[in-house]
Amino acid sequence: MKYNNALILPMKSKDNEMRKICIILFTAVVLPVCSQTAWTVWQCVDYAVEHNHAVRIASINYDTYCANKQEAIGSFLPSVSAQIGAQYNFGRAIDPETNTYTDVSTFYNNYALSASLPVFDGFARVHALRAAKADLLMGKNAVQKQSDQTALATFQAYINVLYYHGMVVMSKAKCDESKQTLRQTKMLVELGRKSIADLAQVEAQCSADDYSLIHNQNSFSTAMLALKKEMNYPLCDTLQVSLETDELYAMLCTSSDSRITDEVSEHNPELQMSYNAQQSALHNLRQTRASLLPTLYVSAGISTSYNKTLQVDNVKSFSQQFRNNGGEYIGATLSIPIFNRLSTLSSIRRARNNYHLACENYNQKRLELQKLYIEAVLDCNGYMKESEQMEKKVVSDSLAYALVRGQYEEGLVTAIDLQTSAASLLNSRALLLQSRLMAVLKERMARYYKGEMRMRHR
């Protein structure tokens, strides 16, 4: 018995140790998942902007514009170059010292340092720098535009998730209530207070409510998948979002009034992009016109050389030749364009057309944004008025449904009347939820088109 107990006791201690290990692993894995907080709409928007591929592409293009501006600034600096050459001559060649033909082998080594600076080029470099600055601002606004579009798409996807979640909740309540009505109807049929036709009608309504619940659950799953796609979130991972609509609607109620004005703000990134494109085209036109003017360059440099005849021993040393053969020069070059086969005139014409196109695009974008802004304001005001009316209708339909349900239990109305009242109440609640969420969305869109805010929270 002692031997058996000695064998059993270690097994119990092993079981205890394994149990402790399992508890520790369960705590380490499950508790972080349980403590995971739900994502708000702004967290979803920020995540989407940070992980969107189009935003990253726009950021890379912005860095290219920065490089172009740096190159335009560098064009005002002188260009400096150094040259080192070595030449070995054998056979019949020219002696660089006597400028006569020789048959001896020689070694020639030269060094040169030169600098060149454009003094006047018709202000082409100035306009190139201004065009690069306009392109840089356009790239910056392109990043902001893409970020706002990504944020707006994510915001809309989040609104759809909230809507279908609300529909699932209402469908679930409607389905439970229909099942309760079915149980009551069965009891009333047994008591002889309801007919078999009423029972069949209630059973059909239960089946319809079950179908509506399944349909809304599928729509909610599809909306969650669309939200993950807009966020570039891993589709197979679980995303828990905050499903409270009161916070968004309270934000709408406390926000400033969106009133229609005649002009769209210049702070809108899309309008800024069009304006910067117009300015870039203007400076490109002026830069092209500068090619009609003469250009003036100044240059300076120093050079020296070393020469040695390989068959002769009495030659000057490298230091002596490097010092004695040294020379300096300074010069100026004036270039006057006379005729280049109409190439410059054609370039100016194309640049002028590009500028006119940029002006038309700017005016078109302004009108388009103004139209979208006015539509968003009108929709927002309309949905807010609809919400106020639907709140009253939901209260009235709730009272009417409670009255009809009481009459149905007393046998005063049929199942069709009960279903009609329940469907009216469900439709009113769905429209109220939709009008509230759409009012929030349209208010954000109106303020975005107006240029008063960015779609991102921070």
Short mmCIF file of C-alpha atoms in Angstrom, two decimals:
data_model
loop_
_atom_site.label_atom_id
_atom_site.label_comp_id
_atom_site.label_asym_id
_atom_site.label_seq_id
_atom_site.Cartn_x
_atom_site.Cartn_y
_atom_site.Cartn_z
CA MET A 1 0.00 0.00 0.00
CA LYS A 2 2.85 2.38 0.76
CA TYR A 3 4.37 1.55 -2.60
CA ASN A 4 1.07 2.23 -4.36
CA ASN A 5 0.60 5.51 -2.47
CA ALA A 6 4.10 6.54 -3.46
CA LEU A 7 3.09 6.00 -7.07
CA ILE A 8 -0.26 7.76 -6.79
CA LEU A 9 0.89 10.91 -4.99
CA PRO A 10 3.27 12.08 -7.75
CA MET A 11 0.47 11.60 -10.28
CA LYS A 12 -1.80 13.90 -8.25
CA SER A 13 0.93 16.51 -8.00
CA LYS A 14 1.43 16.30 -11.78
CA ASP A 15 -2.28 16.82 -12.33
CA ASN A 16 -2.20 19.88 -10.08
CA GLU A 17 0.75 21.32 -11.95
CA MET A 18 -0.92 20.74 -15.33
CA ARG A 19 -4.10 22.32 -14.00
CA LYS A 20 -2.17 25.39 -12.89
CA ILE A 21 -0.45 25.65 -16.26
CA CYS A 22 -3.79 25.40 -18.07
CA ILE A 23 -5.26 28.12 -15.85
CA ILE A 24 -2.29 30.39 -16.53
CA LEU A 25 -2.51 29.82 -20.30
CA PHE A 26 -6.26 30.37 -20.26
CA THR A 27 -5.81 33.62 -18.34
CA ALA A 28 -3.07 34.81 -20.69
CA VAL A 29 -5.07 34.06 -23.83
CA VAL A 30 -8.70 34.67 -22.91
CA LEU A 31 -8.47 37.71 -20.65
CA PRO A 32 -6.86 40.02 -23.24
CA VAL A 33 -9.61 39.05 -25.68
CA CYS A 34 -12.33 39.66 -23.11
CA SER A 35 -10.79 43.00 -22.13
CA GLN A 36 -10.64 44.19 -25.72
CA THR A 37 -12.64 47.38 -26.01
CA ALA A 38 -14.97 48.10 -28.88
CA TRP A 39 -13.66 50.34 -31.65
CA THR A 40 -15.30 53.74 -32.03
CA VAL A 41 -15.97 55.26 -35.43
CA TRP A 42 -12.92 57.53 -35.11
CA GLN A 43 -10.63 54.62 -34.26
CA CYS A 44 -11.89 52.81 -37.34
CA VAL A 45 -11.34 55.92 -39.46
CA ASP A 46 -7.80 56.46 -38.18
CA TYR A 47 -6.91 52.82 -38.73
CA ALA A 48 -8.30 52.94 -42.27
CA VAL A 49 -6.32 56.06 -43.17
CA GLU A 50 -3.08 54.67 -41.75
CA HIS A 51 -3.38 51.36 -43.61
CA ASN A 52 -4.92 52.50 -46.90
CA HIS A 53 -2.80 51.77 -49.98
CA ALA A 54 -4.05 54.79 -51.92
CA VAL A 55 -2.99 57.08 -49.06
CA ARG A 56 0.46 55.51 -49.05
CA ILE A 57 0.76 55.95 -52.82
CA ALA A 58 -0.21 59.62 -52.46
CA SER A 59 2.44 60.02 -49.73
CA ILE A 60 5.09 58.53 -52.02
CA ASN A 61 4.06 60.94 -54.79
CA TYR A 62 4.31 63.78 -52.28
CA ASP A 63 7.89 62.77 -51.51
CA THR A 64 8.61 62.89 -55.26
CA TYR A 65 7.29 66.46 -55.37
CA CYS A 66 9.63 67.30 -52.48
CA ALA A 67 12.54 65.97 -54.54
CA ASN A 68 11.43 68.07 -57.53
CA LYS A 69 11.36 71.20 -55.39
CA GLN A 70 14.83 70.40 -54.05
CA GLU A 71 16.08 70.05 -57.63
CA ALA A 72 14.52 73.41 -58.56
CA ILE A 73 16.31 75.09 -55.65
CA GLY A 74 19.58 73.46 -56.66
CA SER A 75 19.36 75.00 -60.14
CA PHE A 76 20.27 78.39 -58.59
CA LEU A 77 23.59 77.01 -57.35
CA PRO A 78 26.73 76.80 -59.53
CA SER A 79 27.68 73.47 -61.02
CA VAL A 80 31.21 72.33 -60.10
CA SER A 81 33.05 69.45 -61.72
CA ALA A 82 36.52 67.95 -61.42
CA GLN A 83 38.34 65.94 -64.09
CA ILE A 84 41.37 63.68 -63.97
CA GLY A 85 42.77 62.08 -67.12
CA ALA A 86 45.67 59.75 -67.94
CA GLN A 87 46.93 58.85 -71.41
CA TYR A 88 49.69 56.49 -72.53
CA ASN A 89 51.03 57.05 -76.06
CA PHE A 90 53.24 54.64 -77.95
CA GLY A 91 54.35 54.63 -81.56
CA ARG A 92 53.97 57.73 -83.71
CA ALA A 93 52.33 60.52 -81.70
CA ILE A 94 52.45 64.28 -81.06
CA ASP A 95 54.66 65.61 -78.30
CA PRO A 96 52.49 68.00 -76.26
CA GLU A 97 55.50 70.16 -75.36
CA THR A 98 56.98 70.63 -78.88
CA ASN A 99 53.83 69.83 -80.91
CA THR A 100 55.89 67.63 -83.24
CA TYR A 101 55.62 64.01 -84.21
CA THR A 102 57.73 61.56 -82.24
CA ASP A 103 58.22 57.83 -82.17
CA VAL A 104 58.80 57.54 -78.43
CA SER A 105 56.36 56.35 -75.78
CA THR A 106 54.97 59.04 -73.50
CA PHE A 107 52.68 59.28 -70.49
CA TYR A 108 50.33 62.25 -70.13
CA ASN A 109 48.30 63.14 -67.01
CA ASN A 110 45.96 66.14 -66.65
CA TYR A 111 43.82 67.67 -63.84
CA ALA A 112 41.01 70.20 -64.17
CA LEU A 113 38.47 71.92 -61.90
CA SER A 114 35.65 73.99 -63.44
CA ALA A 115 32.53 75.84 -62.32
CA SER A 116 29.59 77.23 -64.26
CA LEU A 117 26.71 79.51 -63.20
CA PRO A 118 23.72 80.74 -65.22
CA VAL A 119 23.34 84.47 -64.69
CA PHE A 120 20.21 85.09 -66.74
CA ASP A 121 17.85 82.58 -68.34
CA GLY A 122 14.68 84.61 -68.76
CA PHE A 123 13.59 83.79 -65.17
CA ALA A 124 13.00 80.17 -66.20
CA ARG A 125 14.49 78.88 -62.95
CA VAL A 126 12.29 81.19 -60.90
CA HIS A 127 9.14 79.93 -62.58
CA ALA A 128 10.36 76.33 -62.33
CA LEU A 129 10.77 76.78 -58.57
CA ARG A 130 7.30 78.31 -58.25
CA ALA A 131 5.82 75.46 -60.29
CA ALA A 132 7.61 72.94 -58.03
CA LYS A 133 6.15 74.67 -54.95
CA ALA A 134 2.67 74.49 -56.48
CA ASP A 135 3.18 70.80 -57.27
CA LEU A 136 4.35 70.22 -53.69
CA LEU A 137 1.18 71.81 -52.30
CA MET A 138 -0.86 69.79 -54.78
CA GLY A 139 0.80 66.59 -53.57
CA LYS A 140 0.12 67.54 -49.95
CA ASN A 141 -3.54 68.19 -50.70
CA ALA A 142 -3.68 64.94 -52.66
CA VAL A 143 -2.65 63.07 -49.51
CA GLN A 144 -5.29 64.93 -47.52
CA LYS A 145 -7.92 64.32 -50.20
CA GLN A 146 -7.22 60.60 -50.32
CA SER A 147 -7.23 60.45 -46.52
CA ASP A 148 -10.59 62.22 -46.38
CA GLN A 149 -12.09 60.00 -49.06
CA THR A 150 -10.91 56.91 -47.19
CA ALA A 151 -12.30 58.32 -43.95
CA LEU A 152 -15.62 59.15 -45.61
CA ALA A 153 -15.94 55.65 -47.07
CA THR A 154 -15.13 54.14 -43.66
CA PHE A 155 -17.63 56.44 -41.98
CA GLN A 156 -20.34 55.35 -44.41
CA ALA A 157 -19.47 51.68 -43.88
CA TYR A 158 -19.64 52.22 -40.11
CA ILE A 159 -23.07 53.85 -40.48
CA ASN A 160 -24.25 50.80 -42.45
CA VAL A 161 -23.02 48.51 -39.66
CA LEU A 162 -24.95 50.53 -37.09
CA TYR A 163 -28.09 50.47 -39.22
CA TYR A 164 -28.10 46.73 -39.84
CA HIS A 165 -27.24 46.03 -36.21
CA GLY A 166 -30.28 48.09 -35.22
CA MET A 167 -32.37 46.15 -37.70
CA VAL A 168 -31.12 42.88 -36.20
CA VAL A 169 -32.05 44.04 -32.70
CA MET A 170 -35.52 45.14 -33.82
CA SER A 171 -36.04 41.95 -35.85
CA LYS A 172 -34.97 39.85 -32.87
CA ALA A 173 -37.46 41.65 -30.60
CA LYS A 174 -40.18 41.32 -33.25
CA CYS A 175 -39.41 37.61 -33.66
CA ASP A 176 -39.58 36.98 -29.89
CA GLU A 177 -42.83 38.90 -29.66
CA SER A 178 -44.33 36.91 -32.54
CA LYS A 179 -43.39 33.66 -30.82
CA GLN A 180 -45.04 34.88 -27.64
CA THR A 181 -48.14 35.80 -29.66
CA LEU A 182 -48.07 32.32 -31.22
CA ARG A 183 -48.10 30.70 -27.79
CA GLN A 184 -50.97 32.89 -26.67
CA THR A 185 -52.89 32.13 -29.86
CA LYS A 186 -52.49 28.40 -29.33
CA MET A 187 -53.92 28.78 -25.84
CA LEU A 188 -56.80 30.88 -27.17
CA VAL A 189 -57.50 28.28 -29.86
CA GLU A 190 -57.68 25.58 -27.20
CA LEU A 191 -60.11 27.77 -25.26
CA GLY A 192 -62.16 28.34 -28.39
CA ARG A 193 -61.61 32.10 -28.49
CA LYS A 194 -59.53 32.01 -31.70
CA SER A 195 -59.94 30.13 -34.93
CA ILE A 196 -57.53 27.87 -36.77
CA ALA A 197 -57.20 30.58 -39.45
CA ASP A 198 -55.86 33.03 -36.86
CA LEU A 199 -53.37 30.43 -35.69
CA ALA A 200 -52.20 29.82 -39.25
CA GLN A 201 -51.86 33.55 -39.81
CA VAL A 202 -49.72 33.97 -36.67
CA GLU A 203 -47.55 30.98 -37.62
CA ALA A 204 -46.99 32.51 -41.06
CA GLN A 205 -46.01 35.77 -39.41
CA CYS A 206 -43.53 33.96 -37.16
CA SER A 207 -41.93 32.37 -40.20
CA ALA A 208 -41.76 35.76 -41.91
CA ASP A 209 -40.14 37.29 -38.82
CA ASP A 210 -37.59 34.47 -38.68
CA TYR A 211 -36.75 35.11 -42.34
CA SER A 212 -36.43 38.86 -41.70
CA LEU A 213 -34.10 38.19 -38.75
CA ILE A 214 -31.88 35.88 -40.80
CA HIS A 215 -31.84 38.38 -43.68
CA ASN A 216 -30.83 41.25 -41.40
CA GLN A 217 -28.14 39.13 -39.74
CA ASN A 218 -26.68 38.34 -43.14
CA SER A 219 -26.83 42.02 -44.08
CA PHE A 220 -25.05 42.88 -40.83
CA SER A 221 -22.30 40.36 -41.58
CA THR A 222 -21.93 41.80 -45.08
CA ALA A 223 -21.74 45.32 -43.65
CA MET A 224 -19.02 44.24 -41.20
CA LEU A 225 -17.08 42.69 -44.08
CA ALA A 226 -17.40 45.93 -46.07
CA LEU A 227 -16.15 47.90 -43.05
CA LYS A 228 -13.11 45.64 -42.72
CA LYS A 229 -12.41 46.04 -46.41
CA GLU A 230 -12.55 49.83 -46.20
CA MET A 231 -10.27 49.75 -43.16
CA ASN A 232 -7.88 47.28 -44.82
CA TYR A 233 -8.40 45.20 -41.69
CA PRO A 234 -7.64 41.44 -41.79
CA LEU A 235 -10.88 39.93 -43.04
CA CYS A 236 -10.53 36.72 -41.03
CA ASP A 237 -9.91 38.52 -37.72
CA THR A 238 -12.67 39.56 -35.36
CA LEU A 239 -13.47 43.27 -35.27
CA GLN A 240 -15.55 44.51 -32.35
CA VAL A 241 -17.03 47.95 -32.92
CA SER A 242 -19.10 50.21 -30.71
CA LEU A 243 -22.74 49.82 -31.73
CA GLU A 244 -24.14 52.78 -29.81
CA THR A 245 -25.91 55.34 -32.02
CA ASP A 246 -26.74 57.87 -29.29
CA GLU A 247 -23.18 59.23 -29.20
CA LEU A 248 -23.17 60.00 -32.93
CA TYR A 249 -26.63 61.57 -32.84
CA ALA A 250 -25.67 63.65 -29.79
CA MET A 251 -22.63 64.87 -31.72
CA LEU A 252 -24.99 65.98 -34.51
CA CYS A 253 -27.29 67.80 -32.11
CA THR A 254 -24.42 69.70 -30.42
CA SER A 255 -22.61 70.61 -33.65
CA SER A 256 -22.87 74.00 -35.29
CA ASP A 257 -25.63 74.72 -37.79
CA SER A 258 -24.90 73.86 -41.40
CA ARG A 259 -26.41 76.73 -43.36
CA ILE A 260 -26.18 77.13 -47.11
CA THR A 261 -23.76 79.79 -48.34
CA ASP A 262 -22.87 80.96 -51.83
CA GLU A 263 -19.22 79.95 -51.87
CA VAL A 264 -17.32 76.81 -50.96
CA SER A 265 -14.36 77.31 -48.64
CA GLU A 266 -10.90 77.34 -50.19
CA HIS A 267 -9.70 74.96 -47.47
CA ASN A 268 -11.29 71.97 -49.15
CA PRO A 269 -8.39 69.71 -50.28
CA GLU A 270 -10.02 68.86 -53.61
CA LEU A 271 -10.46 72.54 -54.48
CA GLN A 272 -6.94 73.26 -53.27
CA MET A 273 -5.59 70.56 -55.58
CA SER A 274 -7.32 72.16 -58.57
CA TYR A 275 -6.03 75.60 -57.61
CA ASN A 276 -2.45 74.33 -57.20
CA ALA A 277 -2.66 72.55 -60.54
CA GLN A 278 -3.75 75.84 -62.10
CA GLN A 279 -0.80 77.69 -60.54
CA SER A 280 1.63 74.98 -61.66
CA ALA A 281 0.34 75.21 -65.23
CA LEU A 282 0.69 79.01 -65.14
CA HIS A 283 4.33 78.88 -64.05
CA ASN A 284 5.08 76.15 -66.59
CA LEU A 285 3.70 78.47 -69.28
CA ARG A 286 5.92 81.30 -68.11
CA GLN A 287 8.91 78.98 -67.94
CA THR A 288 8.27 77.89 -71.53
CA ARG A 289 8.03 81.51 -72.68
CA ALA A 290 11.42 82.18 -71.08
CA SER A 291 13.05 80.01 -73.74
CA LEU A 292 12.48 82.88 -76.21
CA LEU A 293 14.91 85.07 -74.27
CA PRO A 294 18.73 84.88 -74.40
CA THR A 295 20.69 83.09 -71.70
CA LEU A 296 23.96 84.18 -70.12
CA TYR A 297 26.37 81.80 -68.40
CA VAL A 298 29.69 82.54 -66.67
CA SER A 299 32.31 79.89 -66.11
CA ALA A 300 35.74 79.61 -64.49
CA GLY A 301 38.27 76.88 -63.95
CA ILE A 302 41.84 75.81 -63.33
CA SER A 303 43.86 73.03 -64.97
CA THR A 304 47.34 71.52 -64.97
CA SER A 305 49.12 68.53 -66.50
CA TYR A 306 52.10 66.20 -66.24
CA ASN A 307 54.01 64.71 -69.18
CA LYS A 308 56.83 62.21 -69.28
CA THR A 309 58.80 60.56 -72.07
CA LEU A 310 59.40 57.00 -70.98
CA GLN A 311 62.79 56.57 -72.73
CA VAL A 312 64.24 59.80 -71.29
CA ASP A 313 65.46 60.10 -67.75
CA ASN A 314 66.09 63.81 -67.40
CA VAL A 315 62.50 65.03 -67.18
CA LYS A 316 61.04 67.52 -64.76
CA SER A 317 59.49 66.15 -61.60
CA PHE A 318 55.74 65.83 -61.08
CA SER A 319 55.60 68.73 -58.59
CA GLN A 320 57.48 71.06 -60.95
CA GLN A 321 55.26 70.26 -63.92
CA PHE A 322 52.10 70.41 -61.79
CA ARG A 323 53.08 73.93 -60.72
CA ASN A 324 54.48 75.18 -64.03
CA ASN A 325 51.73 73.77 -66.29
CA GLY A 326 48.90 75.19 -64.21
CA GLY A 327 46.51 77.70 -65.72
CA GLU A 328 43.23 79.49 -64.95
CA TYR A 329 40.42 80.75 -67.08
CA ILE A 330 37.20 82.72 -66.77
CA GLY A 331 34.60 83.24 -69.46
CA ALA A 332 31.05 84.19 -70.30
CA THR A 333 28.66 82.66 -72.83
CA LEU A 334 25.65 84.44 -74.30
CA SER A 335 23.18 82.26 -76.18
CA ILE A 336 20.52 83.93 -78.33
CA PRO A 337 17.74 81.74 -79.74
CA ILE A 338 17.00 82.58 -83.38
CA PHE A 339 15.18 79.67 -85.00
CA ASN A 340 14.58 76.14 -83.76
CA ARG A 341 12.02 74.94 -86.30
CA LEU A 342 9.00 76.33 -84.38
CA SER A 343 9.62 73.97 -81.47
CA THR A 344 9.46 76.75 -78.87
CA LEU A 345 6.23 78.20 -80.28
CA SER A 346 4.61 74.75 -80.22
CA SER A 347 5.72 74.22 -76.62
CA ILE A 348 4.27 77.59 -75.61
CA ARG A 349 0.99 76.74 -77.30
CA ARG A 350 0.74 73.40 -75.48
CA ALA A 351 1.59 75.05 -72.15
CA ARG A 352 -1.06 77.72 -72.75
CA ASN A 353 -3.68 75.06 -73.46
CA ASN A 354 -2.70 73.18 -70.32
CA TYR A 355 -3.16 76.37 -68.30
CA HIS A 356 -6.60 77.00 -69.79
CA LEU A 357 -7.58 73.39 -69.05
CA ALA A 358 -6.41 73.80 -65.46
CA CYS A 359 -8.53 76.95 -65.11
CA GLU A 360 -11.60 75.16 -66.45
CA ASN A 361 -11.00 72.19 -64.13
CA TYR A 362 -10.72 74.56 -61.16
CA ASN A 363 -14.00 76.30 -61.97
CA GLN A 364 -15.71 72.97 -62.62
CA LYS A 365 -14.46 71.54 -59.32
CA ARG A 366 -15.70 74.63 -57.45
CA LEU A 367 -19.20 74.26 -58.91
CA GLU A 368 -19.20 70.52 -58.26
CA LEU A 369 -18.21 70.93 -54.62
CA GLN A 370 -20.78 73.69 -54.15
CA LYS A 371 -23.47 71.42 -55.57
CA LEU A 372 -22.43 68.53 -53.30
CA TYR A 373 -22.32 70.85 -50.31
CA ILE A 374 -25.82 72.22 -50.93
CA GLU A 375 -27.20 68.71 -51.48
CA ALA A 376 -25.60 67.49 -48.24
CA VAL A 377 -27.03 70.43 -46.27
CA LEU A 378 -30.51 69.93 -47.71
CA ASP A 379 -30.36 66.18 -47.02
CA CYS A 380 -29.13 66.78 -43.48
CA ASN A 381 -31.93 69.25 -42.71
CA GLY A 382 -34.44 66.92 -44.32
CA TYR A 383 -33.32 63.88 -42.33
CA MET A 384 -33.36 65.89 -39.08
CA LYS A 385 -36.96 66.95 -39.74
CA GLU A 386 -37.83 63.37 -40.63
CA SER A 387 -36.27 62.21 -37.35
CA GLU A 388 -38.43 64.62 -35.36
CA GLN A 389 -41.57 63.39 -37.10
CA MET A 390 -40.59 59.73 -36.87
CA GLU A 391 -40.02 60.08 -33.12
CA LYS A 392 -43.63 61.19 -32.76
CA LYS A 393 -44.79 58.42 -35.09
CA VAL A 394 -42.91 55.76 -33.11
CA VAL A 395 -44.63 56.92 -29.91
CA SER A 396 -48.04 56.85 -31.61
CA ASP A 397 -47.43 53.45 -33.23
CA SER A 398 -46.23 52.04 -29.90
CA LEU A 399 -49.43 53.12 -28.20
CA ALA A 400 -51.51 51.83 -31.08
CA TYR A 401 -49.73 48.47 -31.04
CA ALA A 402 -50.18 48.10 -27.29
CA LEU A 403 -53.89 48.82 -27.68
CA VAL A 404 -54.32 46.41 -30.60
CA ARG A 405 -52.39 43.70 -28.74
CA GLY A 406 -54.65 44.07 -25.74
CA GLN A 407 -57.71 43.85 -27.98
CA TYR A 408 -56.25 40.78 -29.69
CA GLU A 409 -55.81 39.01 -26.36
CA GLU A 410 -59.42 39.80 -25.58
CA GLY A 411 -60.52 38.49 -28.98
CA LEU A 412 -61.75 41.81 -30.31
CA VAL A 413 -59.43 42.03 -33.35
CA THR A 414 -57.96 39.49 -35.75
CA ALA A 415 -54.35 38.41 -36.24
CA ILE A 416 -54.16 40.44 -39.43
CA ASP A 417 -54.89 43.64 -37.48
CA LEU A 418 -52.18 42.73 -34.96
CA GLN A 419 -49.67 42.04 -37.72
CA THR A 420 -50.49 45.31 -39.47
CA SER A 421 -49.96 47.29 -36.28
CA ALA A 422 -46.70 45.46 -35.50
CA ALA A 423 -45.39 45.98 -39.03
CA SER A 424 -46.20 49.69 -38.83
CA LEU A 425 -44.33 50.01 -35.53
CA LEU A 426 -41.30 48.13 -36.87
CA ASN A 427 -41.23 50.24 -40.02
CA SER A 428 -41.42 53.45 -37.97
CA ARG A 429 -38.52 52.37 -35.77
CA ALA A 430 -36.43 51.40 -38.80
CA LEU A 431 -37.12 54.73 -40.50
CA LEU A 432 -36.25 56.61 -37.32
CA LEU A 433 -32.93 54.80 -37.07
CA GLN A 434 -32.20 55.39 -40.74
CA SER A 435 -33.07 59.10 -40.64
CA ARG A 436 -30.88 59.66 -37.57
CA LEU A 437 -27.87 57.88 -39.02
CA MET A 438 -28.26 59.56 -42.40
CA ALA A 439 -28.54 62.96 -40.73
CA VAL A 440 -25.20 62.32 -38.98
CA LEU A 441 -23.59 61.22 -42.24
CA LYS A 442 -24.92 64.13 -44.31
CA GLU A 443 -23.90 66.65 -41.64
CA ARG A 444 -20.33 65.35 -41.74
CA MET A 445 -20.31 65.43 -45.53
CA ALA A 446 -21.66 68.99 -45.59
CA ARG A 447 -18.98 70.24 -43.22
CA TYR A 448 -16.32 68.39 -45.21
CA TYR A 449 -17.40 69.87 -48.56
CA LYS A 450 -17.61 73.27 -46.90
CA GLY A 451 -13.99 72.87 -45.78
CA GLU A 452 -14.79 73.50 -42.12
CA MET A 453 -13.43 70.18 -40.90
CA ARG A 454 -11.48 67.06 -41.80
CA MET A 455 -13.13 63.67 -41.83
CA ARG A 456 -10.57 62.34 -39.37
CA HIS A 457 -11.23 62.92 -35.70
CA ARG A 458 -7.72 64.09 -34.85
#
